[in-house]
Amino acid sequence: MSGSGVGRAEKAWDGDGIVGELREELLDRLETRADMARREISFGRTARALMLYIPGMVQESKLEAIRTEMAAFPAPEHPEDGEAAAERLKLRLQASGAERWTGGLEELLKEVQEGSTALLAEGLPDALLVDTRHIEARSLEEPISEAVLRGPRIGFCESLEKNAALLRSYGSVPDLAMERLEVGSAVRKPLLIVYMRDVVQAGLIEEMKLRIRGLEGDDFPESGYIEQMIEDNSYSPFQQLQNTERPDRVMSGLLEGRAAILLEGTPFALIAPFTLPMIIQSPEDYYERWLPGSLIRMLRFFSALIAMFTPALYIAFTSFHPGLIPTKLALTVVGARQGVPFPSLIEALIMEVSLEILREAGLRLPKPIGPAMGIVGGLIIGEAAVQAGIISPILVIVVAITAISSFVIPVYSAGISIRMLRFGAMFSAAVYGLYGVVLFFLLLLSHLSRLKSFGTPFLRPLGSYRAHDFKDMLVRFPLPAMLERRRFLAADRRDPAKPSE
Amino acid sequence: MNADKLTNTQISILIVNYMLATAILVLPRMLVDKAGTPDVWLSLMLAGVISAAGGWLASRLSLSFPGETIFQYGRKLIGKGLGAAFGTSLVLYFLVICGLEARSLEEITTKYLLEGTPSWAVTLPFLWLGAYLVLGGIQAIVQASDLIFPLTGFILLVVLLLSLRVVEFSHLLPVLGQGLPPVLRSMKTAAFAYSGPELMLLLVAYMKRPRSAGKAYAAAIAICMAFYVVTTVIVIGAFSIDGVTLRTWPTIDLIRSFEIPGLIFERYESLILAIWIMKFFSTFVLALFASSLGISQLFRVPFRTAVFAQLPFIYIVQELPKTIEDVFRVWDYLSMAGAALSVGVPALLLVLQRWKKGAAHGRV
Amino acid sequence: MAASSFPRRMLAASQIALLLLTGGCWSNKEIETQSLEIAVAVDVPEPAASERELQRKSPGVDRTDRITSTYQLILPSLIGDIGGSTSDETSSSPFKNMTQTGDSLLENVRQLSLRTNAAPLGHHLKVIVIGDRLARKHDLMTFLDFFFRDNDIRLSPLVLICKGKASDTLEPLYKGDIPGFQIPETVRNQYRNNKILEPIRMYNLMSRLHAKTSFLLQNVVKTKEELVYSGAAVIQGTSGRLIGFLTEKDMETVFWIKGGGRKGGLLKLDDPELGAPLDMEINSVRSRIVPSMADGRFAFRIELEAEGDLMESWSYKDAGRGGVSEAFYAEVEKKLERKLKGNADLLIQKLQKTYGADAIGLYESVRVRMPKTWSRIHADWDRHFAEADITVSVSIALKGHGATELT
């Protein structure tokens, strides 16, 4: 008999036991819980039991198991037998994770809301709570934002359980530790801090826990919230925690002595501490052989510089220092700029801003149109602008090079940082020319020198002259040389509690 | 400050960055002015050795007071009054260096890069930027200098190599043609190039292995010496002693003397100028740190305040010299003061300290 | 910590922003608003026709005529448009020569800004040509001073003397010719012959003028059809003025004496005994100059050694069996040696007697080997040179005869 509707329920339970007592209260509370299913099953010959669960959050197989057990379960004859019966039922369902519920009704219903199933049986003094939790998660796919040419095509999904399992199943890792915390006052979500017990940087975990425990907020829908609230310096253009959807990135970070944070509801894990050189690193560097790996990494490094400074240098040289470029090039530029009504800064701004608009638009457009829009937009608008004499063809090249270079950065959020900074460099160049570019560079350098991520200087290991730090900086040494675990974090054992400035 | 101590390499790099700034741009001319012969690079080498000795002295002195800077142990050594006086004169010394570096930067930038820009517009951002980095403490300064050094060093080397094409080695002969006197005469000027030992009076406190501070300093001198000698040789080789005395900034003119069509940049002075701004920056930052540390430790002022409070004074110092000749004259006095402060005084103090120790032992 | 420093940082940032906004970009000058000054020719004052017309139309300028400078400027408007229309018309002659006469070079340049909207940019200057009459009249250092002081103009431009009117060299020879670019590029052919001096650029010039020693400056000659590098001007050390010229033939010999192992030059022989002209291509040259002094009088021994191949012979006699003979080689060598020595003696004579200036740099050997003496007498060197006793000895070795077996 299905038990939907208040009227039916009333008729259904006439008997004694827990159900009868709670009937009024139960009906009342179920009014605002329309998504909770109430199913009546019979057992023994005349006894009834009520199952409360949220369909969609429970494992069908376990529900079946409960029904099966109940069907074969004899009802207690006398009220005194109720206790023994409850115990027996619990044992029968123990494999499915059953417990006797000794708390109040409201709390019971809250548990049901989290995915368990409540079993209220006539004649039994306590309700039983069975752990039937099961959330539909999407299947594991390759992360879109972090595609690699070579490497595992697995990304995290939204289920914390599954993600943790993914890490565990990476290989046999006895020292992998996971600590659980909860965040959010209105919406409580579990969070896991994952690290390797023997390698992790001293004090890192304590500092992390400290910062996380201090978090106040109703809800933390994405790890981004956590990131922004526990990072050392939220005003910096650079992120101080890495976010990734890739388990292999997380694992390699853990092996280096870093720690990861996994949050329920998002496939993006956080890794701390984060340092600047990691921006140009990608897992492929290690999967490919060392020579291509190194060269491509250096290429990325130069692309980052190009992406940041090219428009600024264009402005500096055309508006301030035409004497510093080769004569033939100067002639070309002059020829190209004939008829352009704007000074180079405005010209560059127009193009760069247009490009950013196109890029953002491209992200929101449906998949089939997106890339086409980018190409069409770029080509047509660029070409048209040149024809109309608004911008010079040289600038189109500059902007194109800049745009393409910025896509080379494997860490997407860092790519955003670099794009932002590009504008800063442009303005600096517009006022002070090459001096401005240098000042901007020094400003960046100073800021980065001061920046720390959980106590680790952000620029590590750049600037270190210790031989073993070189092995993985710009050039990637052959694997045998690198297989000793990269020790720079562990060896220094810096205190992460010191604030970054 | 931070619990992390500096390694020897970091100290060496700091010193190298500090020393290689204005000097290398004008040295060839100043040396040849005094000596009149092309073998002035010898005096550079000799002066380097003396400076290394000075650094060693300063380091040994600091060793006797582990973990403390001169500002802190000064008064222990020579009494409160004298100690404070010495400390203050050091602070003033560093402050003037800040001002002069800013001024050199302004001169070069307005002359070669930005002609129409008013000097305050050039100087102020530089000062603020320097203050920003100094506020990060010695750790931040070291991190930045660790990166500035390879960048600037590499480009400088490349450009120097490129400039070999305008060098005629016969210009460097004869060596010791006039004997030793010219070389000795230019040594005083060469000292200007190596102002740095005074830094050891306070940096040793931050070192991981203070005992080898002297070695770290010597390594820094070696690197600087190499750069100085190579640059001077190349500049004189290109211009000969007659030409080099004609140019205000001979090293920059060296780079402007050639064009290599087809090799990306045809003209390399933009590179050199950009690099030089960074070098001025690193010297400025270190000097500002030293003086702020002094003020903060001597007068019990929080570090932050010390940094900001100095900026207006630095600006004034920077504006004071009227002509470029005045600037170089101040440099001259400054390097003499520096030599006194960093070599003479520590020597005296060391002697004093040994005597005190001896006396103490004697009494016991 | 972050919270409290934020307001402070905002303050600093807003100060900076204010600074920038109120000030604006001071040194900003778009590239297309400037013209590139790629060559300058300086002459004795002789106002050009256009100038005279200007004078007539607008008389009463506060200027005397001391020097005429002609600027070869690449004007942005002449470079042509962007977009499709590249083509020959636009690239034919994108430059304009503008002549200005006045008191000083600085004034001349500044006057240009009255005559064109695109102010000249000196940074790209590639060559400076000096008219010989101007060089005879003034110490080079005087009118070149402007070029040394200007912070835009680098020390890399090539310096040349022109026998005749320097501004003529800036006239294009053919459609599309830009003399300002062509002239310096021709200098790079130096390796193929031994008649062009090593290029003297401003930084070189500066050193030599200041040292007050005599030297040679490359000469160019302009005819209606061509621009030729030919001969060199002798610049006297003490006065800094041009006092004469050396011919192409002299230049060959100069090359020999200066040595330096340059390849590619040739030595020719037109000996009546052999019956036909004969050329030797030089593979290497070694020159040793040994100075000495006795009783206040200097003496130089110049030893020249060269190695080469027989590269052209109009007598192309068949060598016959046994190949080219030793005797033949020896004979040719001796004749070459005599020829060279003759040339050298003539040159030395010219320098000592006619010009009285050590333009080939014999003083270098004195400076290096006898520095104490040098510091005493260098101010008066040319006189000592003129009175010196100079002997030349030559030794030539013919090593090969090219790919043929003919003599």
Coordinates of N, CA and C in Angstrom, one line a residue, chain A residues 233-375:
Chain A
N233 N 46.8 36.5 0.9 CA 46.6 37.9 0.4 C 45.6 37.9 -0.7
S234 N 44.4 38.4 -0.3 CA 43.4 38.4 -1.4 C 43.5 39.6 -2.3
Y235 N 44.4 40.5 -2.1 CA 44.5 41.6 -3.0 C 45.5 41.4 -4.1
S236 N 46.2 40.3 -4.0 CA 47.2 40.0 -5.0 C 46.5 39.5 -6.3
P237 N 47.1 39.9 -7.4 CA 46.5 39.4 -8.7 C 46.8 37.9 -8.8
F238 N 47.6 37.3 -8.0 CA 47.9 35.9 -8.2 C 47.3 35.1 -7.1
Q239 N 46.8 33.9 -7.6 CA 46.2 33.0 -6.6 C 47.3 32.4 -5.8
Q240 N 47.0 32.1 -4.6 CA 48.0 31.4 -3.7 C 47.6 30.0 -3.4
L241 N 46.5 29.5 -3.9 CA 46.2 28.1 -3.9 C 45.9 27.7 -5.3
Q242 N 46.3 26.4 -5.5 CA 46.0 26.0 -6.9 C 44.7 25.3 -6.9
N243 N 44.0 25.4 -8.0 CA 42.8 24.6 -8.1 C 42.9 23.7 -9.3
T244 N 42.4 22.5 -9.1 CA 42.6 21.5 -10.2 C 41.5 20.5 -10.2
E245 N 41.1 20.0 -11.3 CA 40.2 18.9 -11.4 C 40.9 17.6 -11.6
R246 N 42.2 17.6 -11.7 CA 42.9 16.4 -12.0 C 43.5 15.7 -10.8
P247 N 43.1 14.5 -10.6 CA 43.7 13.7 -9.5 C 45.2 13.6 -9.6
D248 N 45.7 13.5 -10.8 CA 47.2 13.3 -10.9 C 47.9 14.5 -10.5
R249 N 47.3 15.7 -10.7 CA 48.0 16.9 -10.2 C 48.0 16.9 -8.7
V250 N 46.8 16.5 -8.1 CA 46.7 16.5 -6.7 C 47.8 15.5 -6.1
M251 N 47.9 14.3 -6.7 CA 48.8 13.4 -6.1 C 50.2 13.9 -6.2
S252 N 50.6 14.5 -7.3 CA 52.0 14.9 -7.4 C 52.2 16.1 -6.4
G253 N 51.2 16.9 -6.2 CA 51.4 17.9 -5.2 C 51.6 17.3 -3.8
L254 N 50.8 16.3 -3.5 CA 50.9 15.7 -2.2 C 52.3 15.1 -2.0
L255 N 52.8 14.5 -3.1 CA 54.1 13.9 -2.9 C 55.2 14.9 -2.7
E256 N 54.9 16.1 -3.1 CA 55.9 17.2 -2.9 C 55.8 17.8 -1.5
G257 N 54.8 17.3 -0.7 CA 54.7 17.9 0.6 C 53.6 18.9 0.7
R258 N 52.8 19.0 -0.3 CA 51.7 20.0 -0.2 C 50.5 19.2 0.3
A259 N 49.4 20.0 0.6 CA 48.2 19.4 1.0 C 47.1 19.8 0.1
A260 N 46.0 19.0 0.1 CA 44.9 19.3 -0.8 C 43.6 19.4 0.0
I261 N 42.7 20.2 -0.5 CA 41.4 20.4 0.1 C 40.4 19.9 -0.9
L262 N 39.5 19.0 -0.5 CA 38.4 18.6 -1.3 C 37.1 19.0 -0.7
L263 N 36.2 19.5 -1.5 CA 35.0 20.0 -1.0 C 33.8 19.3 -1.6
E264 N 32.8 18.9 -0.9 CA 31.7 18.3 -1.4 C 31.0 19.2 -2.4
G265 N 30.6 18.7 -3.5 CA 29.8 19.5 -4.4 C 30.6 20.2 -5.5
T266 N 31.9 20.0 -5.5 CA 32.7 20.6 -6.6 C 33.8 19.7 -7.0
P267 N 34.1 19.6 -8.3 CA 35.2 18.8 -8.7 C 36.5 19.5 -8.6
F268 N 36.5 20.7 -8.1 CA 37.8 21.5 -8.1 C 38.4 21.3 -6.7
A269 N 39.5 20.7 -6.7 CA 40.3 20.5 -5.4 C 41.2 21.7 -5.3
L270 N 41.6 22.0 -4.1 CA 42.6 23.0 -3.9 C 43.9 22.4 -3.4
I271 N 45.0 23.0 -3.8 CA 46.3 22.5 -3.4 C 47.0 23.7 -2.8
A272 N 47.6 23.5 -1.6 CA 48.4 24.6 -1.0 C 49.7 23.9 -0.5
P273 N 50.8 24.6 -0.4 CA 51.0 26.0 -0.9 C 51.2 26.0 -2.4
F274 N 51.0 27.1 -3.0 CA 51.2 27.3 -4.4 C 52.3 28.2 -4.7
T275 N 53.1 27.9 -5.6 CA 54.2 28.8 -5.9 C 54.2 29.2 -7.4
L276 N 54.8 30.3 -7.7 CA 54.7 30.8 -9.1 C 55.2 29.8 -10.2
P277 N 56.3 29.1 -10.0 CA 56.7 28.2 -11.1 C 55.6 27.2 -11.5
M278 N 54.8 26.9 -10.5 CA 53.7 25.9 -10.8 C 52.8 26.4 -11.9
I279 N 52.8 27.7 -12.1 CA 51.9 28.2 -13.1 C 52.2 27.7 -14.5
I280 N 53.5 27.5 -14.7 CA 53.8 27.0 -16.1 C 54.1 25.5 -16.2
Q281 N 53.7 24.8 -15.1 CA 53.9 23.4 -15.1 C 52.7 22.7 -15.5
S282 N 52.8 21.6 -16.2 CA 51.7 20.8 -16.5 C 52.1 19.3 -16.3
P283 N 51.1 18.5 -16.0 CA 51.5 17.1 -15.8 C 52.2 16.5 -17.0
E284 N 51.8 17.0 -18.2 CA 52.5 16.4 -19.4 C 54.0 16.5 -19.4
D285 N 54.5 17.6 -18.7 CA 55.9 17.8 -18.7 C 56.6 16.5 -18.2
Y286 N 55.9 15.8 -17.4 CA 56.6 14.7 -16.8 C 56.3 13.4 -17.5
Y287 N 55.1 13.4 -18.2 CA 54.8 12.2 -18.9 C 55.6 12.1 -20.2
E288 N 55.9 13.2 -20.8 CA 56.7 13.2 -22.0 C 58.2 13.0 -21.6
R289 N 59.0 12.9 -22.5 CA 60.4 12.7 -22.2 C 61.0 14.0 -21.8
W290 N 62.2 14.0 -21.3 CA 62.7 15.2 -20.6 C 63.0 16.3 -21.6
L291 N 63.5 16.0 -22.8 CA 63.8 17.1 -23.7 C 62.6 17.8 -24.2
P292 N 61.6 17.2 -24.7 CA 60.4 17.9 -25.1 C 59.8 18.5 -23.9
G293 N 59.7 17.8 -22.8 CA 59.1 18.4 -21.6 C 59.8 19.7 -21.2
S294 N 61.1 19.7 -21.2 CA 61.8 20.9 -20.8 C 61.6 22.1 -21.8
L295 N 61.7 21.7 -23.0 CA 61.6 22.8 -24.0 C 60.2 23.4 -24.0
I296 N 59.2 22.5 -23.9 CA 57.9 23.1 -23.9 C 57.6 23.9 -22.7
R297 N 58.2 23.5 -21.6 CA 58.0 24.3 -20.4 C 58.6 25.7 -20.6
M298 N 59.8 25.7 -21.2 CA 60.5 27.0 -21.4 C 59.6 27.8 -22.4
L299 N 59.0 27.2 -23.3 CA 58.2 27.9 -24.3 C 57.0 28.5 -23.5
R300 N 56.5 27.8 -22.6 CA 55.4 28.3 -21.8 C 55.8 29.5 -21.0
F301 N 57.0 29.4 -20.5 CA 57.5 30.5 -19.7 C 57.6 31.8 -20.5
F302 N 58.2 31.6 -21.7 CA 58.3 32.8 -22.6 C 56.9 33.3 -23.1
S303 N 56.0 32.4 -23.3 CA 54.7 32.8 -23.7 C 54.1 33.6 -22.6
A304 N 54.3 33.3 -21.4 CA 53.7 34.1 -20.3 C 54.3 35.5 -20.3
L305 N 55.6 35.6 -20.5 CA 56.1 36.9 -20.6 C 55.6 37.7 -21.8
I306 N 55.5 37.0 -22.9 CA 55.0 37.6 -24.1 C 53.6 38.1 -23.9
A307 N 52.8 37.2 -23.3 CA 51.4 37.6 -23.1 C 51.3 38.8 -22.2
M308 N 52.2 39.0 -21.3 CA 52.1 40.1 -20.4 C 52.6 41.4 -20.9
F309 N 53.8 41.3 -21.6 CA 54.5 42.5 -21.9 C 54.4 43.0 -23.4
T310 N 53.9 42.2 -24.3 CA 54.0 42.6 -25.7 C 53.2 43.9 -26.0
P311 N 52.0 44.0 -25.6 CA 51.3 45.2 -25.9 C 52.0 46.4 -25.3
A312 N 52.4 46.2 -24.0 CA 53.1 47.3 -23.4 C 54.4 47.8 -24.1
L313 N 55.1 46.8 -24.6 CA 56.3 47.1 -25.3 C 56.0 47.8 -26.6
Y314 N 54.9 47.4 -27.3 CA 54.5 48.0 -28.5 C 54.2 49.5 -28.2
I315 N 53.5 49.8 -27.2 CA 53.2 51.1 -26.8 C 54.4 51.9 -26.5
A316 N 55.3 51.3 -25.7 CA 56.5 52.0 -25.3 C 57.4 52.3 -26.5
F317 N 57.5 51.4 -27.5 CA 58.4 51.7 -28.6 C 57.8 52.6 -29.6
T318 N 56.5 52.5 -29.9 CA 56.0 53.4 -30.9 C 55.7 54.8 -30.4
S319 N 55.4 54.9 -29.1 CA 55.1 56.2 -28.6 C 56.3 56.9 -28.0
F320 N 57.2 56.2 -27.5 CA 58.2 56.8 -26.7 C 59.6 56.7 -27.3
H321 N 59.9 55.5 -27.8 CA 61.3 55.3 -28.1 C 61.4 54.7 -29.5
P322 N 61.0 55.4 -30.5 CA 61.2 54.9 -31.9 C 62.6 54.7 -32.2
G323 N 63.5 55.4 -31.5 CA 64.9 55.2 -31.8 C 65.5 53.9 -31.4
L324 N 64.7 53.2 -30.6 CA 65.3 52.0 -30.0 C 65.0 50.7 -30.8
I325 N 64.2 50.9 -31.8 CA 63.9 49.7 -32.6 C 64.7 49.8 -33.9
P326 N 64.9 48.7 -34.6 CA 65.7 48.7 -35.8 C 65.1 49.6 -36.8
T327 N 65.9 50.3 -37.6 CA 65.4 51.3 -38.5 C 64.4 50.8 -39.5
K328 N 64.7 49.6 -40.1 CA 63.7 49.1 -41.0 C 62.4 48.8 -40.4
L329 N 62.4 48.3 -39.2 CA 61.2 48.0 -38.4 C 60.5 49.3 -38.1
A330 N 61.2 50.3 -37.8 CA 60.6 51.6 -37.5 C 59.8 52.1 -38.7
L331 N 60.5 51.9 -39.9 CA 59.8 52.4 -41.1 C 58.5 51.6 -41.3
T332 N 58.6 50.3 -41.1 CA 57.4 49.5 -41.3 C 56.3 50.0 -40.3
V333 N 56.6 50.2 -39.1 CA 55.6 50.6 -38.2 C 55.0 52.0 -38.6
V334 N 55.9 52.9 -39.0 CA 55.4 54.2 -39.4 C 54.4 54.0 -40.6
G335 N 54.8 53.2 -41.5 CA 53.9 53.0 -42.7 C 52.6 52.4 -42.2
A336 N 52.7 51.4 -41.3 CA 51.5 50.8 -40.8 C 50.6 51.8 -40.1
R337 N 51.2 52.7 -39.4 CA 50.3 53.6 -38.6 C 49.8 54.8 -39.3
Q338 N 50.1 54.9 -40.6 CA 49.6 56.0 -41.3 C 48.1 56.1 -41.3
G339 N 47.6 57.2 -40.9 CA 46.2 57.4 -40.9 C 45.4 56.9 -39.7
V340 N 46.2 56.3 -38.8 CA 45.5 55.8 -37.6 C 45.3 57.0 -36.7
P341 N 44.0 57.2 -36.3 CA 43.8 58.5 -35.6 C 44.1 58.4 -34.1
F342 N 44.4 57.2 -33.6 CA 44.6 57.2 -32.1 C 46.0 57.0 -31.7
P343 N 46.4 57.5 -30.6 CA 47.7 57.2 -30.1 C 47.7 55.7 -29.7
S344 N 49.0 55.2 -29.7 CA 49.1 53.7 -29.6 C 48.4 53.2 -28.3
L345 N 48.3 53.9 -27.2 CA 47.7 53.3 -26.1 C 46.2 53.1 -26.3
I346 N 45.5 54.1 -26.9 CA 44.1 53.9 -27.2 C 43.9 52.8 -28.1
E347 N 44.7 52.8 -29.2 CA 44.6 51.7 -30.2 C 44.7 50.4 -29.5
A348 N 45.7 50.2 -28.7 CA 46.0 48.9 -28.1 C 44.8 48.6 -27.1
L349 N 44.4 49.6 -26.4 CA 43.2 49.3 -25.5 C 42.0 48.9 -26.2
I350 N 41.7 49.5 -27.3 CA 40.5 49.2 -28.1 C 40.6 47.7 -28.4
M351 N 41.7 47.3 -29.0 CA 41.9 45.9 -29.4 C 41.8 45.0 -28.3
E352 N 42.6 45.3 -27.3 CA 42.7 44.3 -26.2 C 41.3 44.1 -25.5
V353 N 40.6 45.3 -25.2 CA 39.3 45.2 -24.6 C 38.4 44.4 -25.4
S354 N 38.4 44.7 -26.7 CA 37.5 44.0 -27.6 C 37.8 42.5 -27.6
L355 N 39.0 42.2 -27.5 CA 39.4 40.7 -27.4 C 38.9 40.1 -26.2
E356 N 39.0 40.8 -25.1 CA 38.5 40.2 -23.8 C 37.0 40.1 -23.8
I357 N 36.3 41.0 -24.5 CA 34.9 40.9 -24.6 C 34.5 39.7 -25.4
L358 N 35.2 39.5 -26.5 CA 35.0 38.3 -27.3 C 35.2 37.1 -26.6
R359 N 36.3 37.1 -25.8 CA 36.6 35.9 -25.1 C 35.5 35.5 -24.1
E360 N 35.1 36.5 -23.3 CA 34.1 36.2 -22.3 C 32.8 35.7 -23.0
A361 N 32.5 36.4 -24.1 CA 31.3 36.0 -24.8 C 31.4 34.6 -25.3
G362 N 32.6 34.2 -25.8 CA 32.8 32.9 -26.3 C 32.5 31.8 -25.2
L363 N 32.8 32.2 -24.0 CA 32.6 31.2 -22.9 C 31.2 30.9 -22.7
R364 N 30.3 31.9 -22.9 CA 28.9 31.7 -22.6 C 28.1 31.1 -23.7
L365 N 28.7 31.2 -24.9 CA 27.9 30.7 -26.1 C 27.8 29.2 -26.1
P366 N 26.7 28.7 -26.6 CA 26.6 27.3 -26.8 C 27.8 26.7 -27.5
K367 N 28.2 25.5 -27.2 CA 29.4 24.9 -27.7 C 29.6 25.0 -29.2
P368 N 28.7 24.7 -30.0 CA 29.0 24.8 -31.5 C 29.3 26.2 -31.9
I369 N 28.8 27.2 -31.3 CA 29.0 28.5 -31.8 C 30.3 29.1 -31.3
G370 N 30.6 28.8 -30.0 CA 31.7 29.4 -29.3 C 33.0 29.6 -30.1
P371 N 33.6 28.5 -30.5 CA 34.9 28.7 -31.1 C 34.8 29.4 -32.4
A372 N 33.7 29.2 -33.2 CA 33.5 29.9 -34.4 C 33.4 31.3 -34.2
M373 N 32.7 31.7 -33.1 CA 32.6 33.1 -32.8 C 33.9 33.7 -32.6
G374 N 34.7 33.0 -31.8 CA 36.0 33.6 -31.5 C 36.8 33.9 -32.8
I375 N 36.9 32.9 -33.7 CA 37.6 33.1 -34.9 C 37.0 34.2 -35.8

